[in-house]
C-alpha cells in the first residue's frame, strides 16, 4: 500500500468526505480501490461488546461473549498502574480475537458529583489518579495492536440532557481538573484515537471545538490520532472537520459526506483540513490492521478479573478484626445481590460475560460453613415481610451474617443521573434488624459509586466491592476468607450526606447550561479545604495488617519514605503524596492535591524505601492571565501518608517560579460577577431560547411544543420512561431520545433520514401540521433518492464490489 499522503492524494472529494463517517453502526467505510479495509469499533471500557446481529449503541441487544472485568470505578480502588495495564492488554487481546480494531475506552471523566449516572465507567474525582490509570489501560490495549479510545473529551459530567448541555467552565478549572487526566494519557500513552463528548464546552460542541481539538489536544499535547464522535454526538460535520474531528459515528448515511463536499466546493471548508482528517483516519486503519488476530486464554482472563476485583475492593470497617473469617465459621448469606449480582452498569458498556458465578454459588465451596441463603429484600425496594422474617431467622442461626446490599439497576445507568446517595430504605431496615439479632454482621456493597452510610455502625465490617465484573463473587470470597488482603483504597470521597457535596444544589443542571462555579474544588479538594467532615476520606481503606510510615525525606527531585508492615500478615498499602501551597496565594487553591502514589506489597515485618518523584505536574498551576502553566514562587508542603486524612509526615520545600497577579478568590459558589470575571465573559443565559424548537433542542421539550402531535409524542415517550422506572429497569432508548436533540433523527438513522427531514419534523412540531407533514414526505422521498445516488457514486469511485 502507498504511503498515507499518496493515498489521500489519490482519493476523490466524495471518497474523502465519505471516509469521515461510518458505514453502519459499528464499522468504518472501506475503499477497495486502494485496499483500505473497514475497521470494526466496539464498546470496551471493561469488556468487549461486539454486536454481530441487531446493532445498537446502548447495550440493549446482545453481544459476543467476552470477559467482563471490573468497571473503572472498581479498578480505581486498586491504585495499581501495573494491574490496570494488564487488564488493558487482556481487553486488547479479546478485541483483537473478535476482529475489533478500535476499542471505545477507557472512560476517564472526572466525577464532579457522586450523583453522576455514568460514574461506574470512570475512575476518580482526581485527575492524577484517573490519568495514570487510564494511561495504563491505553498502553495495555494498544500493545495488542488495537486502538484505545479514551473518552469522553471533555467536561462530560452529567447524563441529564447530556447531548445538549453546555458545560460553562473557566479556563483554569478546565485545565487543572477536567483536562489533566486526558493530558496524562496523551503524553504518556499516545492513544491512537480519542472520543469526543456529547456536550458543549463554553458554547461550542466538543466534537467541533477547535480550542479543545486543535489548540490543546494537537498543538499543545502532540496528539496525532483520530478524534471519533460519541454515537450521535456530531452536530455539524463541516465544523467538526475544520476543528480537528475525523470520524462521525454511527453512520448518518451519506448526508454528512454531501455537506462536506458542498463546503469544500464552496470554499467554506479548506481542502487541507479535509485532507488532514482523512490522513488521520487512514493512519488509524493502518495501525489496527497490521497484526494477526490474537488468541485468548479465557480462563486466564477470568483469573485476572478475579484478582483485580479482590485487590480493588475497599474495606471500610472491620470492628474487632472480624475479618478475615476463620475456616469453619458458620455463615448466613443474606441479600438479593447474593443470588443475582450487580457486577456492571447499564448502557453501552454492558458486557455479555463468559461466565457469572454468584456468591450463593461460590461461598459454599469455600472454607466457610454456609448455614443457609436468604433473599432478604426485594430488588425493587418494596417491602416483603416474609423475606425479611426468613432472613432474620437465618441470621440467628449463624456465627456471622454476610449481608449483600447495593444499588438496584435503576439507580445507575447511562442516560440518567442518580437521585440520591442513599441505599433503598428496605435494605437499611433489614440491616438494622439483622444487626439486632446478630451483631457480627458483614455488609457487602455492590454499587458503581459512593453511597451514604449513616447505618455504618450497624455493620461490624463493611466491604465496598463496587461492581466487580464476572468474577466479583469469587473475589469477595477471597477477601472474606483472607486468601487476598483487601488492597483497595477509595478513589473518591464518601461524603456524609449529599448536602455536603460542592454541587449539591446544582447537579445535575436541568437548564441549557451547567455552570461549574465550584471551580477546582471538586471532591476531596472541597472537603479538605473547607474542613467538611466526611464518612470515609479519599484514599482510605483498611488492610488485614498494619503499616507504619517513617523517615520522610524531601529534596528538589521528590520525596522518599519508609513503609513498614508492622502486622502479622502480608498485605499491600498505597503510599500517597499530596502537595499544597503554604501561606497566601494569588489564586484560590485547594489545601492539598494528590501529586503521586505508589502501591507497595510487604511481608510481615518487611520495610521498603518508597520514592515519589516530582514531575512537571507536581507544582504547576494554570494562570489564566498568561494562558500558561506556571509554578507560583513560594513555599510548599509535601505531605505523605495512607490517605488524605492521615498525612502525618510533612516537609516544606521552597520552589522558584513566578509571581502571579492577584485575582479574585471566590469560594464554591461565586457570585454572577465573580464567575463572569473567572470566565472572562458574561455568564451565558441558562434558559432555553423562546420561540420554535430547533434541531439542538432536547426532545423532552416536546412537552411545550406548539403542535398537539408533538405534545402527544412527549406523553408517549414519558409514559414509557415512567413504566420502565417502575419496573426497575431503565429504558435506554427512551432516555436517549428524551435527553437527545432533534438532530439525532438524521444522525442516528443510518441514512433513512436526512438533516432536511429533521427540519421538516420541526416544522410539524412547531405547529404547522399540514405543511410539516408535506415537508416530511418530500424530505423522506428526496433523501432516499439522494442516498441511493451518493452511494452509487461512492461505490463506483471506491471500487467497492461487495456493495455494488
PDB file of C-alpha atoms in Angstrom, residues 40-304:
ATOM      1  CA  UNK A  40     -14.791  -2.636  13.467  1.00  0.00           C
ATOM      2  CA  UNK A  41     -15.300  -0.456  16.546  1.00  0.00           C
ATOM      3  CA  UNK A  42     -16.789  -1.806  19.774  1.00  0.00           C
ATOM      4  CA  UNK A  43     -17.561  -0.609  23.265  1.00  0.00           C
ATOM      5  CA  UNK A  44     -14.979  -1.758  25.728  1.00  0.00           C
ATOM      6  CA  UNK A  45     -14.360   0.199  28.931  1.00  0.00           C
ATOM      7  CA  UNK A  46     -14.309  -3.083  30.918  1.00  0.00           C
ATOM      8  CA  UNK A  47     -15.044  -5.764  28.329  1.00  0.00           C
ATOM      9  CA  UNK A  48     -15.527  -6.126  24.583  1.00  0.00           C
ATOM     10  CA  UNK A  49     -19.108  -5.562  23.431  1.00  0.00           C
ATOM     11  CA  UNK A  50     -19.119  -6.599  19.788  1.00  0.00           C
ATOM     12  CA  UNK A  51     -22.585  -6.862  18.267  1.00  0.00           C
ATOM     13  CA  UNK A  52     -22.769  -9.029  15.177  1.00  0.00           C
ATOM     14  CA  UNK A  53     -26.542  -9.217  14.908  1.00  0.00           C
ATOM     15  CA  UNK A  54     -29.044  -6.464  15.595  1.00  0.00           C
ATOM     16  CA  UNK A  55     -26.839  -3.495  16.427  1.00  0.00           C
ATOM     17  CA  UNK A  56     -27.413  -0.629  18.841  1.00  0.00           C
ATOM     18  CA  UNK A  57     -25.178   1.741  20.773  1.00  0.00           C
ATOM     19  CA  UNK A  58     -26.895   1.425  24.161  1.00  0.00           C
ATOM     20  CA  UNK A  59     -26.235  -2.169  25.196  1.00  0.00           C
ATOM     21  CA  UNK A  60     -29.834  -3.247  24.586  1.00  0.00           C
ATOM     22  CA  UNK A  61     -29.215  -6.100  22.164  1.00  0.00           C
ATOM     23  CA  UNK A  62     -26.858  -8.998  22.785  1.00  0.00           C
ATOM     24  CA  UNK A  63     -23.161  -9.148  22.007  1.00  0.00           C
ATOM     25  CA  UNK A  64     -20.427 -11.729  21.644  1.00  0.00           C
ATOM     26  CA  UNK A  65     -19.374 -13.325  24.972  1.00  0.00           C
ATOM     27  CA  UNK A  66     -16.327 -11.620  26.484  1.00  0.00           C
ATOM     28  CA  UNK A  67     -14.642 -11.368  29.853  1.00  0.00           C
ATOM     29  CA  UNK A  68     -16.444  -8.793  31.952  1.00  0.00           C
ATOM     30  CA  UNK A  69     -13.715  -7.166  34.001  1.00  0.00           C
ATOM     31  CA  UNK A  70     -14.475  -4.938  36.982  1.00  0.00           C
ATOM     32  CA  UNK A  71     -15.595  -1.457  35.967  1.00  0.00           C
ATOM     33  CA  UNK A  72     -13.224   1.515  36.003  1.00  0.00           C
ATOM     34  CA  UNK A  73     -14.698   2.766  39.283  1.00  0.00           C
ATOM     35  CA  UNK A  74     -13.736  -0.569  40.819  1.00  0.00           C
ATOM     36  CA  UNK A  75     -10.215  -0.809  39.372  1.00  0.00           C
ATOM     37  CA  UNK A  76      -9.533   2.753  40.519  1.00  0.00           C
ATOM     38  CA  UNK A  77      -9.638   1.372  44.045  1.00  0.00           C
ATOM     39  CA  UNK A  78      -6.539  -0.692  43.286  1.00  0.00           C
ATOM     40  CA  UNK A  79      -4.373   2.406  42.687  1.00  0.00           C
ATOM     41  CA  UNK A  80      -2.269  -0.071  40.713  1.00  0.00           C
ATOM     42  CA  UNK A  81      -0.939   1.094  37.329  1.00  0.00           C
ATOM     43  CA  UNK A  82       0.601  -2.306  36.595  1.00  0.00           C
ATOM     44  CA  UNK A  83      -2.689  -4.123  37.193  1.00  0.00           C
ATOM     45  CA  UNK A  84      -4.511  -1.593  35.006  1.00  0.00           C
ATOM     46  CA  UNK A  85      -2.059  -2.217  32.164  1.00  0.00           C
ATOM     47  CA  UNK A  86      -2.552  -5.983  32.472  1.00  0.00           C
ATOM     48  CA  UNK A  87      -6.314  -5.510  32.211  1.00  0.00           C
ATOM     49  CA  UNK A  88      -5.811  -3.243  29.210  1.00  0.00           C
ATOM     50  CA  UNK A  89      -3.707  -5.894  27.481  1.00  0.00           C
ATOM     51  CA  UNK A  90      -6.379  -8.516  28.155  1.00  0.00           C
ATOM     52  CA  UNK A  91      -9.035  -6.203  26.700  1.00  0.00           C
ATOM     53  CA  UNK A  92      -6.833  -5.656  23.648  1.00  0.00           C
ATOM     54  CA  UNK A  93      -6.344  -9.402  23.141  1.00  0.00           C
ATOM     55  CA  UNK A  94     -10.067 -10.104  23.308  1.00  0.00           C
ATOM     56  CA  UNK A  95     -10.825  -7.242  20.944  1.00  0.00           C
ATOM     57  CA  UNK A  96      -8.213  -8.481  18.507  1.00  0.00           C
ATOM     58  CA  UNK A  97      -9.530 -12.045  18.688  1.00  0.00           C
ATOM     59  CA  UNK A  98     -13.007 -10.796  17.764  1.00  0.00           C
ATOM     60  CA  UNK A  99     -11.785  -8.679  14.853  1.00  0.00           C
ATOM     61  CA  UNK A 100     -12.284  -5.374  16.673  1.00  0.00           C
ATOM     62  CA  UNK A 101      -9.738  -2.737  15.723  1.00  0.00           C
ATOM     63  CA  UNK A 102     -10.909   0.172  17.867  1.00  0.00           C
ATOM     64  CA  UNK A 103     -11.957  -0.324  21.483  1.00  0.00           C
ATOM     65  CA  UNK A 104     -14.070   2.510  22.856  1.00  0.00           C
ATOM     66  CA  UNK A 105     -12.460   3.147  26.211  1.00  0.00           C
ATOM     67  CA  UNK A 106     -11.266   3.721  28.823  1.00  0.00           C
ATOM     68  CA  UNK A 107     -13.579   6.320  30.307  1.00  0.00           C
ATOM     69  CA  UNK A 108     -11.801   8.878  32.462  1.00  0.00           C
ATOM     70  CA  UNK A 109     -14.084  11.826  33.081  1.00  0.00           C
ATOM     71  CA  UNK A 110     -13.777  13.444  36.486  1.00  0.00           C
ATOM     72  CA  UNK A 111     -16.506  12.614  38.990  1.00  0.00           C
ATOM     73  CA  UNK A 112     -17.731  16.129  39.610  1.00  0.00           C
ATOM     74  CA  UNK A 113     -20.641  14.830  41.676  1.00  0.00           C
ATOM     75  CA  UNK A 114     -21.268  11.403  43.193  1.00  0.00           C
ATOM     76  CA  UNK A 115     -24.692  11.581  41.535  1.00  0.00           C
ATOM     77  CA  UNK A 116     -23.217  11.188  38.047  1.00  0.00           C
ATOM     78  CA  UNK A 117     -25.139   8.365  36.401  1.00  0.00           C
ATOM     79  CA  UNK A 118     -22.177   7.071  34.425  1.00  0.00           C
ATOM     80  CA  UNK A 119     -19.616   7.277  37.229  1.00  0.00           C
ATOM     81  CA  UNK A 120     -19.189   3.487  37.248  1.00  0.00           C
ATOM     82  CA  UNK A 121     -17.374   3.862  33.916  1.00  0.00           C
ATOM     83  CA  UNK A 122     -14.968   6.483  35.265  1.00  0.00           C
ATOM     84  CA  UNK A 123     -12.013   6.202  37.609  1.00  0.00           C
ATOM     85  CA  UNK A 124     -11.882   9.040  40.080  1.00  0.00           C
ATOM     86  CA  UNK A 125     -12.617  12.540  41.284  1.00  0.00           C
ATOM     87  CA  UNK A 126      -8.882  13.234  40.929  1.00  0.00           C
ATOM     88  CA  UNK A 127      -7.187  13.801  37.540  1.00  0.00           C
ATOM     89  CA  UNK A 128      -3.756  12.458  38.561  1.00  0.00           C
ATOM     90  CA  UNK A 129      -5.157   9.086  39.585  1.00  0.00           C
ATOM     91  CA  UNK A 130      -7.622   8.922  36.685  1.00  0.00           C
ATOM     92  CA  UNK A 131      -4.965   9.901  34.154  1.00  0.00           C
ATOM     93  CA  UNK A 132      -2.335   7.422  35.293  1.00  0.00           C
ATOM     94  CA  UNK A 133      -4.748   4.502  35.415  1.00  0.00           C
ATOM     95  CA  UNK A 134      -6.265   5.392  32.039  1.00  0.00           C
ATOM     96  CA  UNK A 135      -2.795   5.715  30.500  1.00  0.00           C
ATOM     97  CA  UNK A 136      -2.015   2.221  31.760  1.00  0.00           C
ATOM     98  CA  UNK A 137      -5.180   0.863  30.129  1.00  0.00           C
ATOM     99  CA  UNK A 138      -4.235   2.552  26.847  1.00  0.00           C
ATOM    100  CA  UNK A 139      -0.714   1.128  26.883  1.00  0.00           C
ATOM    101  CA  UNK A 140      -2.113  -2.332  27.520  1.00  0.00           C
ATOM    102  CA  UNK A 141      -4.817  -2.189  24.850  1.00  0.00           C
ATOM    103  CA  UNK A 142      -2.508  -0.838  22.165  1.00  0.00           C
ATOM    104  CA  UNK A 143       0.209  -3.359  22.967  1.00  0.00           C
ATOM    105  CA  UNK A 144      -2.109  -5.859  21.243  1.00  0.00           C
ATOM    106  CA  UNK A 145      -2.446  -3.785  18.061  1.00  0.00           C
ATOM    107  CA  UNK A 146      -5.888  -2.419  18.968  1.00  0.00           C
ATOM    108  CA  UNK A 147      -6.606   1.305  19.218  1.00  0.00           C
ATOM    109  CA  UNK A 148      -7.716   2.592  22.597  1.00  0.00           C
ATOM    110  CA  UNK A 149     -10.184   5.465  22.603  1.00  0.00           C
ATOM    111  CA  UNK A 150     -10.040   7.464  25.850  1.00  0.00           C
ATOM    112  CA  UNK A 151     -13.365   9.202  26.440  1.00  0.00           C
ATOM    113  CA  UNK A 152     -15.329  11.465  26.730  1.00  0.00           C
ATOM    114  CA  UNK A 153     -13.327  14.549  25.746  1.00  0.00           C
ATOM    115  CA  UNK A 154     -14.215  16.737  27.607  1.00  0.00           C
ATOM    116  CA  UNK A 155     -16.015  18.167  30.671  1.00  0.00           C
ATOM    117  CA  UNK A 156     -18.693  15.496  30.446  1.00  0.00           C
ATOM    118  CA  UNK A 157     -20.184  15.280  33.944  1.00  0.00           C
ATOM    119  CA  UNK A 158     -23.926  14.703  33.789  1.00  0.00           C
ATOM    120  CA  UNK A 159     -26.300  12.405  31.923  1.00  0.00           C
ATOM    121  CA  UNK A 160     -29.352  14.673  32.079  1.00  0.00           C
ATOM    122  CA  UNK A 161     -29.714  16.310  28.654  1.00  0.00           C
ATOM    123  CA  UNK A 162     -26.151  15.198  28.022  1.00  0.00           C
ATOM    124  CA  UNK A 163     -26.288  15.832  24.270  1.00  0.00           C
ATOM    125  CA  UNK A 164     -27.338  19.464  24.587  1.00  0.00           C
ATOM    126  CA  UNK A 165     -25.953  20.602  27.942  1.00  0.00           C
ATOM    127  CA  UNK A 166     -23.367  23.395  27.789  1.00  0.00           C
ATOM    128  CA  UNK A 167     -20.553  22.972  30.344  1.00  0.00           C
ATOM    129  CA  UNK A 168     -19.642  26.523  31.366  1.00  0.00           C
ATOM    130  CA  UNK A 169     -16.220  26.431  32.992  1.00  0.00           C
ATOM    131  CA  UNK A 170     -13.331  28.834  33.480  1.00  0.00           C
ATOM    132  CA  UNK A 171     -10.038  28.081  31.746  1.00  0.00           C
ATOM    133  CA  UNK A 172      -8.088  27.341  34.908  1.00  0.00           C
ATOM    134  CA  UNK A 173     -10.618  24.801  36.178  1.00  0.00           C
ATOM    135  CA  UNK A 174     -10.886  23.316  32.692  1.00  0.00           C
ATOM    136  CA  UNK A 175      -7.140  22.757  32.516  1.00  0.00           C
ATOM    137  CA  UNK A 176      -6.380  21.716  36.095  1.00  0.00           C
ATOM    138  CA  UNK A 177      -9.345  19.420  36.750  1.00  0.00           C
ATOM    139  CA  UNK A 178     -11.093  18.319  33.566  1.00  0.00           C
ATOM    140  CA  UNK A 179      -8.271  18.132  31.003  1.00  0.00           C
ATOM    141  CA  UNK A 180      -5.293  16.995  33.078  1.00  0.00           C
ATOM    142  CA  UNK A 181      -6.238  13.304  33.040  1.00  0.00           C
ATOM    143  CA  UNK A 182      -6.559  13.392  29.241  1.00  0.00           C
ATOM    144  CA  UNK A 183      -3.249  15.230  29.013  1.00  0.00           C
ATOM    145  CA  UNK A 184      -1.556  12.481  31.041  1.00  0.00           C
ATOM    146  CA  UNK A 185      -2.991   9.826  28.720  1.00  0.00           C
ATOM    147  CA  UNK A 186      -1.929  11.621  25.549  1.00  0.00           C
ATOM    148  CA  UNK A 187       1.569  12.461  26.731  1.00  0.00           C
ATOM    149  CA  UNK A 188       2.317   9.145  28.474  1.00  0.00           C
ATOM    150  CA  UNK A 189       0.426   6.575  26.388  1.00  0.00           C
ATOM    151  CA  UNK A 190      -0.057   8.125  22.907  1.00  0.00           C
ATOM    152  CA  UNK A 191      -3.562   6.832  22.161  1.00  0.00           C
ATOM    153  CA  UNK A 192      -4.389   6.251  18.524  1.00  0.00           C
ATOM    154  CA  UNK A 193      -7.882   7.683  18.930  1.00  0.00           C
ATOM    155  CA  UNK A 194      -9.919   9.826  21.323  1.00  0.00           C
ATOM    156  CA  UNK A 195     -13.694  10.049  21.636  1.00  0.00           C
ATOM    157  CA  UNK A 196     -15.241  13.477  21.973  1.00  0.00           C
ATOM    158  CA  UNK A 197     -18.108  14.084  24.372  1.00  0.00           C
ATOM    159  CA  UNK A 198     -21.749  14.856  23.635  1.00  0.00           C
ATOM    160  CA  UNK A 199     -21.931  18.173  25.453  1.00  0.00           C
ATOM    161  CA  UNK A 200     -20.952  21.689  24.518  1.00  0.00           C
ATOM    162  CA  UNK A 201     -17.956  23.268  26.249  1.00  0.00           C
ATOM    163  CA  UNK A 202     -18.304  27.009  26.708  1.00  0.00           C
ATOM    164  CA  UNK A 203     -20.882  27.284  23.957  1.00  0.00           C
ATOM    165  CA  UNK A 204     -19.279  25.016  21.341  1.00  0.00           C
ATOM    166  CA  UNK A 205     -19.981  21.322  20.852  1.00  0.00           C
ATOM    167  CA  UNK A 206     -16.993  19.262  21.972  1.00  0.00           C
ATOM    168  CA  UNK A 207     -16.816  17.469  18.615  1.00  0.00           C
ATOM    169  CA  UNK A 208     -16.358  20.762  16.792  1.00  0.00           C
ATOM    170  CA  UNK A 209     -14.452  22.678  19.472  1.00  0.00           C
ATOM    171  CA  UNK A 210     -11.211  23.905  17.936  1.00  0.00           C
ATOM    172  CA  UNK A 211      -9.874  25.071  21.299  1.00  0.00           C
ATOM    173  CA  UNK A 212     -10.079  21.510  22.600  1.00  0.00           C
ATOM    174  CA  UNK A 213      -9.278  19.513  19.473  1.00  0.00           C
ATOM    175  CA  UNK A 214      -6.697  21.650  17.720  1.00  0.00           C
ATOM    176  CA  UNK A 215      -5.191  24.190  20.105  1.00  0.00           C
ATOM    177  CA  UNK A 216      -4.873  21.907  23.129  1.00  0.00           C
ATOM    178  CA  UNK A 217      -5.104  18.274  22.016  1.00  0.00           C
ATOM    179  CA  UNK A 218      -2.946  18.518  18.909  1.00  0.00           C
ATOM    180  CA  UNK A 219      -0.838  21.680  19.071  1.00  0.00           C
ATOM    181  CA  UNK A 220      -0.095  21.594  22.797  1.00  0.00           C
ATOM    182  CA  UNK A 221      -0.139  17.890  23.694  1.00  0.00           C
ATOM    183  CA  UNK A 222       1.027  16.459  20.369  1.00  0.00           C
ATOM    184  CA  UNK A 223      -1.869  14.065  19.740  1.00  0.00           C
ATOM    185  CA  UNK A 224      -1.563  12.511  16.282  1.00  0.00           C
ATOM    186  CA  UNK A 225      -4.531  10.148  16.259  1.00  0.00           C
ATOM    187  CA  UNK A 226      -8.138  10.353  15.124  1.00  0.00           C
ATOM    188  CA  UNK A 227     -10.937  12.059  17.055  1.00  0.00           C
ATOM    189  CA  UNK A 228     -14.126   9.984  16.951  1.00  0.00           C
ATOM    190  CA  UNK A 229     -17.557  11.290  17.864  1.00  0.00           C
ATOM    191  CA  UNK A 230     -19.653   9.671  20.532  1.00  0.00           C
ATOM    192  CA  UNK A 231     -22.546   7.862  18.884  1.00  0.00           C
ATOM    193  CA  UNK A 232     -24.853  10.615  17.634  1.00  0.00           C
ATOM    194  CA  UNK A 233     -22.555  13.278  19.058  1.00  0.00           C
ATOM    195  CA  UNK A 234     -21.725  15.020  15.797  1.00  0.00           C
ATOM    196  CA  UNK A 235     -23.642  18.237  15.244  1.00  0.00           C
ATOM    197  CA  UNK A 236     -22.120  19.994  12.234  1.00  0.00           C
ATOM    198  CA  UNK A 237     -19.938  17.721  10.107  1.00  0.00           C
ATOM    199  CA  UNK A 238     -18.198  20.585   8.347  1.00  0.00           C
ATOM    200  CA  UNK A 239     -17.389  22.431  11.570  1.00  0.00           C
ATOM    201  CA  UNK A 240     -16.103  19.178  13.078  1.00  0.00           C
ATOM    202  CA  UNK A 241     -13.651  18.577  10.231  1.00  0.00           C
ATOM    203  CA  UNK A 242     -12.376  22.155  10.453  1.00  0.00           C
ATOM    204  CA  UNK A 243     -11.938  21.873  14.231  1.00  0.00           C
ATOM    205  CA  UNK A 244      -9.988  18.616  14.172  1.00  0.00           C
ATOM    206  CA  UNK A 245     -12.531  15.759  14.376  1.00  0.00           C
ATOM    207  CA  UNK A 246     -12.068  12.860  11.980  1.00  0.00           C
ATOM    208  CA  UNK A 247     -14.805  10.222  12.282  1.00  0.00           C
ATOM    209  CA  UNK A 248     -18.533  10.641  12.814  1.00  0.00           C
ATOM    210  CA  UNK A 249     -20.318   7.611  14.256  1.00  0.00           C
ATOM    211  CA  UNK A 250     -22.629   5.858  13.731  1.00  0.00           C
ATOM    212  CA  UNK A 251     -23.423   6.172  10.050  1.00  0.00           C
ATOM    213  CA  UNK A 252     -25.562   9.187   9.115  1.00  0.00           C
ATOM    214  CA  UNK A 253     -25.774   7.710   5.634  1.00  0.00           C
ATOM    215  CA  UNK A 254     -24.069   9.999   3.158  1.00  0.00           C
ATOM    216  CA  UNK A 255     -25.745  13.146   4.476  1.00  0.00           C
ATOM    217  CA  UNK A 256     -22.586  14.420   6.172  1.00  0.00           C
ATOM    218  CA  UNK A 257     -20.459  13.490   3.171  1.00  0.00           C
ATOM    219  CA  UNK A 258     -22.668  15.608   0.926  1.00  0.00           C
ATOM    220  CA  UNK A 259     -22.375  18.534   3.358  1.00  0.00           C
ATOM    221  CA  UNK A 260     -18.571  18.238   3.392  1.00  0.00           C
ATOM    222  CA  UNK A 261     -18.364  18.055  -0.400  1.00  0.00           C
ATOM    223  CA  UNK A 262     -20.549  21.140  -0.752  1.00  0.00           C
ATOM    224  CA  UNK A 263     -18.487  23.029   1.834  1.00  0.00           C
ATOM    225  CA  UNK A 264     -15.206  22.293   0.048  1.00  0.00           C
ATOM    226  CA  UNK A 265     -16.658  23.205  -3.343  1.00  0.00           C
ATOM    227  CA  UNK A 266     -17.983  26.499  -1.975  1.00  0.00           C
ATOM    228  CA  UNK A 267     -14.757  27.331  -0.156  1.00  0.00           C
ATOM    229  CA  UNK A 268     -16.278  27.126   3.366  1.00  0.00           C
ATOM    230  CA  UNK A 269     -14.013  24.190   4.240  1.00  0.00           C
ATOM    231  CA  UNK A 270     -10.331  24.118   3.385  1.00  0.00           C
ATOM    232  CA  UNK A 271      -9.114  21.114   1.449  1.00  0.00           C
ATOM    233  CA  UNK A 272      -6.110  20.987   3.771  1.00  0.00           C
ATOM    234  CA  UNK A 273      -8.400  20.446   6.785  1.00  0.00           C
ATOM    235  CA  UNK A 274     -10.267  17.684   4.989  1.00  0.00           C
ATOM    236  CA  UNK A 275      -7.019  16.003   3.924  1.00  0.00           C
ATOM    237  CA  UNK A 276      -5.670  16.166   7.480  1.00  0.00           C
ATOM    238  CA  UNK A 277      -8.718  14.369   8.850  1.00  0.00           C
ATOM    239  CA  UNK A 278      -8.642  11.744   6.100  1.00  0.00           C
ATOM    240  CA  UNK A 279      -4.945  11.141   6.818  1.00  0.00           C
ATOM    241  CA  UNK A 280      -5.718  10.590  10.489  1.00  0.00           C
ATOM    242  CA  UNK A 281      -8.445   8.118   9.643  1.00  0.00           C
ATOM    243  CA  UNK A 282      -6.252   6.191   7.196  1.00  0.00           C
ATOM    244  CA  UNK A 283      -3.419   6.096   9.735  1.00  0.00           C
ATOM    245  CA  UNK A 284      -5.832   4.685  12.313  1.00  0.00           C
ATOM    246  CA  UNK A 285      -6.944   1.951   9.910  1.00  0.00           C
ATOM    247  CA  UNK A 286      -3.330   1.070   9.135  1.00  0.00           C
ATOM    248  CA  UNK A 287      -2.340   0.942  12.795  1.00  0.00           C
ATOM    249  CA  UNK A 288      -5.056  -1.555  13.689  1.00  0.00           C
ATOM    250  CA  UNK A 289      -4.777  -3.822  10.660  1.00  0.00           C
ATOM    251  CA  UNK A 290      -1.065  -4.620  10.894  1.00  0.00           C
ATOM    252  CA  UNK A 291      -1.284  -7.642  13.220  1.00  0.00           C
ATOM    253  CA  UNK A 292      -2.975 -11.022  13.084  1.00  0.00           C
ATOM    254  CA  UNK A 293      -5.847 -11.751  15.432  1.00  0.00           C
ATOM    255  CA  UNK A 294      -4.780 -12.649  18.966  1.00  0.00           C
ATOM    256  CA  UNK A 295      -5.514 -15.954  20.669  1.00  0.00           C
ATOM    257  CA  UNK A 296      -7.265 -15.597  24.024  1.00  0.00           C
ATOM    258  CA  UNK A 297      -6.937 -17.704  27.147  1.00  0.00           C
ATOM    259  CA  UNK A 298     -10.373 -17.070  28.670  1.00  0.00           C
ATOM    260  CA  UNK A 299      -9.703 -18.934  31.952  1.00  0.00           C
ATOM    261  CA  UNK A 300      -6.596 -16.801  32.459  1.00  0.00           C
ATOM    262  CA  UNK A 301      -8.601 -13.652  31.806  1.00  0.00           C
ATOM    263  CA  UNK A 302     -11.235 -14.766  34.313  1.00  0.00           C
ATOM    264  CA  UNK A 303      -8.467 -15.323  36.850  1.00  0.00           C
ATOM    265  CA  UNK A 304      -7.138 -11.827  36.152  1.00  0.00           C
TER     266      UNK A 304
END
